[in-house]
Tab-separated table of C-alpha atoms in Angstrom:
chain	number	residue	atom	x	y	z
A	1174	MET	CA	25.787	11.828	-84.276
A	1175	LEU	CA	22.952	12.394	-81.827
A	1176	ARG	CA	23.529	11.023	-78.341
A	1177	ASN	CA	22.204	11.325	-74.839
A	1178	ASP	CA	25.113	12.060	-72.199
A	1179	ARG	CA	22.941	11.264	-69.058
A	1180	GLU	CA	25.782	9.241	-67.424
A	1181	ALA	CA	28.179	12.184	-67.352
A	1182	HIS	CA	25.342	14.549	-65.978
A	1183	PRO	CA	23.005	12.394	-63.868
A	1184	VAL	CA	19.449	13.860	-63.351
A	1185	PRO	CA	17.117	12.826	-60.439
A	1186	ALA	CA	14.412	10.394	-61.465
A	1187	VAL	CA	11.615	12.559	-62.681
A	1188	GLN	CA	9.222	11.859	-65.544
A	1189	PRO	CA	10.646	13.281	-68.655
A	1190	VAL	CA	8.756	15.863	-70.544
A	1191	LEU	CA	9.807	14.300	-73.688
A	1192	GLU	CA	10.993	10.920	-74.440
A	1193	ALA	CA	11.959	9.303	-77.855
A	1194	LYS	CA	12.980	5.772	-78.004
A	1195	ASP	CA	14.646	3.923	-80.704
A	1196	VAL	CA	13.292	6.204	-83.284
A	1197	HIS	CA	13.959	5.172	-87.078
A	1198	VAL	CA	12.858	7.269	-90.072
A	1199	HIS	CA	13.216	6.209	-93.653
A	1200	TYR	CA	12.815	8.373	-96.811
A	1201	GLY	CA	12.410	5.749	-99.404
A	1202	GLY	CA	15.394	3.631	-99.540
A	1203	ILE	CA	17.406	6.033	-97.229
A	1204	HIS	CA	17.542	5.156	-93.581
A	1205	ALA	CA	17.789	8.797	-92.110
A	1206	LEU	CA	17.398	8.205	-88.398
A	1207	GLN	CA	18.736	4.951	-87.011
A	1208	GLY	CA	17.514	4.223	-83.506
A	1209	ILE	CA	17.629	7.691	-81.923
A	1210	SER	CA	16.690	7.991	-78.198
A	1211	LEU	CA	16.796	10.675	-75.883
A	1212	GLN	CA	15.156	12.235	-72.837
A	1213	ILE	CA	14.259	15.837	-71.768
A	1214	GLN	CA	13.647	16.525	-68.242
A	1215	PRO	CA	11.452	19.484	-67.052
A	1216	GLY	CA	13.350	22.791	-67.336
A	1217	GLU	CA	16.016	21.465	-69.481
A	1218	ILE	CA	17.387	23.108	-72.705
A	1219	VAL	CA	18.613	20.610	-75.193
A	1220	THR	CA	20.529	21.361	-78.440
A	1221	LEU	CA	20.955	19.045	-81.415
A	1222	ILE	CA	24.260	19.899	-83.029
A	1223	GLY	CA	25.465	18.242	-86.366
A	1224	PRO	CA	26.220	18.842	-89.953
A	1225	ASN	CA	23.686	19.131	-92.599
A	1226	GLY	CA	21.898	15.903	-93.395
A	1227	SER	CA	22.804	14.353	-89.912
A	1228	GLY	CA	19.007	13.991	-88.925
A	1229	LYS	CA	18.262	17.118	-86.751
A	1230	SER	CA	15.342	18.364	-88.592
A	1231	THR	CA	14.058	14.765	-89.168
A	1232	LEU	CA	14.074	14.054	-85.516
A	1233	LEU	CA	12.128	17.258	-84.644
A	1234	ARG	CA	9.503	16.362	-87.530
A	1235	ALA	CA	9.188	12.944	-86.005
A	1236	ILE	CA	8.433	14.452	-82.513
A	1237	SER	CA	6.016	16.964	-83.694
A	1238	GLY	CA	4.112	14.285	-85.850
A	1239	THR	CA	4.725	15.984	-89.175
A	1240	ILE	CA	6.668	12.820	-90.642
A	1241	ARG	CA	5.789	9.216	-89.736
A	1242	PRO	CA	8.805	7.235	-88.354
A	1243	SER	CA	9.210	3.646	-89.361
A	1244	ALA	CA	9.875	2.460	-85.831
A	1245	GLY	CA	10.273	3.680	-82.071
A	1246	GLU	CA	8.066	5.708	-80.075
A	1247	VAL	CA	7.664	9.258	-78.647
A	1248	ARG	CA	6.119	10.097	-75.258
A	1249	ILE	CA	5.177	13.513	-73.907
A	1250	ARG	CA	5.008	13.206	-70.073
A	1251	GLY	CA	4.594	9.546	-70.388
A	1252	THR	CA	1.920	9.605	-72.717
A	1253	LEU	CA	2.447	7.812	-76.184
A	1254	LEU	CA	1.981	9.911	-79.113
A	1255	PRO	CA	0.821	8.152	-82.308
A	1256	PHE	CA	3.201	8.845	-85.170
A	1257	GLY	CA	2.191	11.084	-87.984
A	1258	ASP	CA	-0.521	12.929	-85.860
A	1259	PRO	CA	0.699	16.582	-85.526
A	1260	GLN	CA	-2.612	17.692	-84.170
A	1261	ARG	CA	-2.266	15.298	-81.161
A	1262	ALA	CA	1.423	16.653	-80.630
A	1263	VAL	CA	0.037	20.159	-80.621
A	1264	LYS	CA	-2.687	19.144	-77.979
A	1265	SER	CA	0.072	17.566	-75.828
A	1266	GLY	CA	1.881	20.837	-75.764
A	1267	VAL	CA	4.541	20.535	-78.611
A	1268	ALA	CA	5.046	23.567	-80.586
A	1269	HIS	CA	7.356	23.246	-83.741
A	1270	VAL	CA	8.888	26.271	-85.330
A	1271	PRO	CA	10.117	24.588	-88.410
A	1272	GLU	CA	13.241	25.543	-90.643
A	1273	GLY	CA	11.623	27.861	-93.365
A	1274	ARG	CA	9.430	29.459	-91.006
A	1275	GLY	CA	6.068	28.129	-92.255
A	1276	ILE	CA	4.096	31.521	-91.577
A	1277	PHE	CA	0.929	32.419	-93.273
A	1278	GLY	CA	2.095	35.049	-95.669
A	1279	ASN	CA	-1.388	36.234	-96.684
A	1280	LEU	CA	-2.414	36.944	-93.172
A	1281	THR	CA	-1.339	39.772	-90.832
A	1282	VAL	CA	1.322	39.554	-88.302
A	1283	ALA	CA	-1.338	39.752	-85.494
A	1284	GLU	CA	-3.334	36.940	-87.079
A	1285	ASN	CA	-0.262	34.778	-87.203
A	1286	LEU	CA	0.336	35.277	-83.688
A	1287	GLY	CA	-3.214	34.593	-82.939
A	1288	LEU	CA	-2.953	31.214	-84.638
A	1289	GLY	CA	-0.356	30.323	-82.124
A	1290	ALA	CA	-3.143	30.437	-79.400
A	1291	TYR	CA	-5.783	28.837	-81.295
A	1292	LEU	CA	-6.367	25.900	-78.892
A	1293	ARG	CA	-6.258	28.356	-75.786
A	1294	HIS	CA	-9.258	29.846	-74.226
A	1295	ASP	CA	-7.672	31.912	-71.395
A	1296	ARG	CA	-8.031	35.397	-73.122
A	1297	PRO	CA	-6.475	37.686	-70.442
A	1298	ARG	CA	-3.365	35.349	-70.463
A	1299	ILE	CA	-3.342	35.262	-74.134
A	1300	ALA	CA	-3.308	39.069	-74.159
A	1301	LYS	CA	-0.290	39.083	-71.709
A	1302	ASP	CA	1.505	36.497	-73.784
A	1303	LEU	CA	1.020	38.666	-76.926
A	1304	GLU	CA	2.437	41.650	-75.073
A	1305	HIS	CA	5.439	39.515	-73.986
A	1306	VAL	CA	6.038	38.588	-77.830
A	1307	TYR	CA	5.897	42.049	-78.647
A	1308	GLU	CA	8.468	42.930	-75.948
A	1309	LEU	CA	10.739	40.153	-77.216
A	1310	PHE	CA	10.214	41.297	-80.920
A	1311	PRO	CA	9.156	44.954	-80.808
A	1312	ILE	CA	9.288	45.089	-84.785
A	1313	LEU	CA	6.250	42.663	-84.579
A	1314	LYS	CA	4.149	45.076	-82.778
A	1315	GLU	CA	5.045	47.967	-85.095
A	1316	ARG	CA	3.989	45.581	-88.011
A	1317	ALA	CA	1.057	43.895	-86.404
A	1318	SER	CA	-1.512	44.877	-89.163
A	1319	GLN	CA	1.024	44.385	-92.063
A	1320	SER	CA	0.933	41.213	-94.229
A	1321	ALA	CA	3.338	38.679	-92.987
A	1322	GLY	CA	4.574	37.812	-96.345
A	1323	THR	CA	5.865	41.342	-96.808
A	1324	LEU	CA	8.120	40.990	-93.709
A	1325	SER	CA	11.825	40.469	-94.180
A	1326	GLY	CA	13.285	37.045	-93.617
A	1327	GLY	CA	14.559	37.906	-90.127
A	1328	GLU	CA	11.256	39.403	-89.222
A	1329	GLN	CA	9.312	36.277	-90.588
A	1330	GLN	CA	11.658	34.232	-88.290
A	1331	MET	CA	10.678	36.420	-85.308
A	1332	LEU	CA	6.976	35.910	-86.151
A	1333	ALA	CA	7.349	32.014	-86.355
A	1334	ILE	CA	9.262	31.915	-82.816
A	1335	GLY	CA	6.579	34.340	-81.504
A	1336	ARG	CA	3.726	32.170	-82.766
A	1337	GLY	CA	5.329	29.299	-81.267
A	1338	LEU	CA	5.602	30.908	-77.950
A	1339	MET	CA	1.847	32.066	-78.149
A	1340	MET	CA	0.983	28.351	-77.684
A	1341	ARG	CA	2.597	28.317	-74.290
A	1342	PRO	CA	4.043	25.066	-75.189
A	1343	ARG	CA	5.366	22.315	-72.861
A	1344	ILE	CA	8.059	21.710	-75.501
A	1345	LEU	CA	9.270	24.197	-77.937
A	1346	LEU	CA	11.109	22.687	-80.898
A	1347	LEU	CA	13.150	25.279	-82.843
A	1348	ASP	CA	14.619	24.305	-86.130
A	1349	GLU	CA	17.324	26.679	-87.110
A	1350	PRO	CA	16.060	29.453	-84.799
A	1351	SER	CA	18.624	31.949	-85.788
A	1352	LEU	CA	18.359	31.649	-89.523
A	1353	GLY	CA	17.944	34.931	-91.033
A	1354	LEU	CA	18.477	37.036	-87.850
A	1355	ALA	CA	21.067	39.584	-87.541
């Protein structure tokens, strides 16, 4: 069960970076999310914990626009995001690293990382961010010219996280981030 424990840990009144209100998602006749609400303040790290099938991935997909909720709303820094519009979510600063990685196996490691910065135009900063990703995941630098589809599962997971970081997101949604990592 997802809940927001603000009363136990009061936070000063600041505009949330992310706010989801009364989000409902249906998969056919199955009511997968039933009125989930949460707020994330600047600088907060929030973890969703629950068993398989409890709605964690569904909530992340609703926030990132990759599925269309049946009710509710999602706001990024106060701006309402239209449901089912992942491009708008990305432009608002949401990076989603989905379970299953979603890398482009026919592209190189470097090309996959470059896709994470496709909306950016600050080339010097992009180069610094790329070096930072290579510092976090040195194996990716070694394999920069290698086809991403030939990486191990853990290396592909590092690549997916690195690609998300290359966006310099306001909000980084990681679904099963340690899957496949030793």
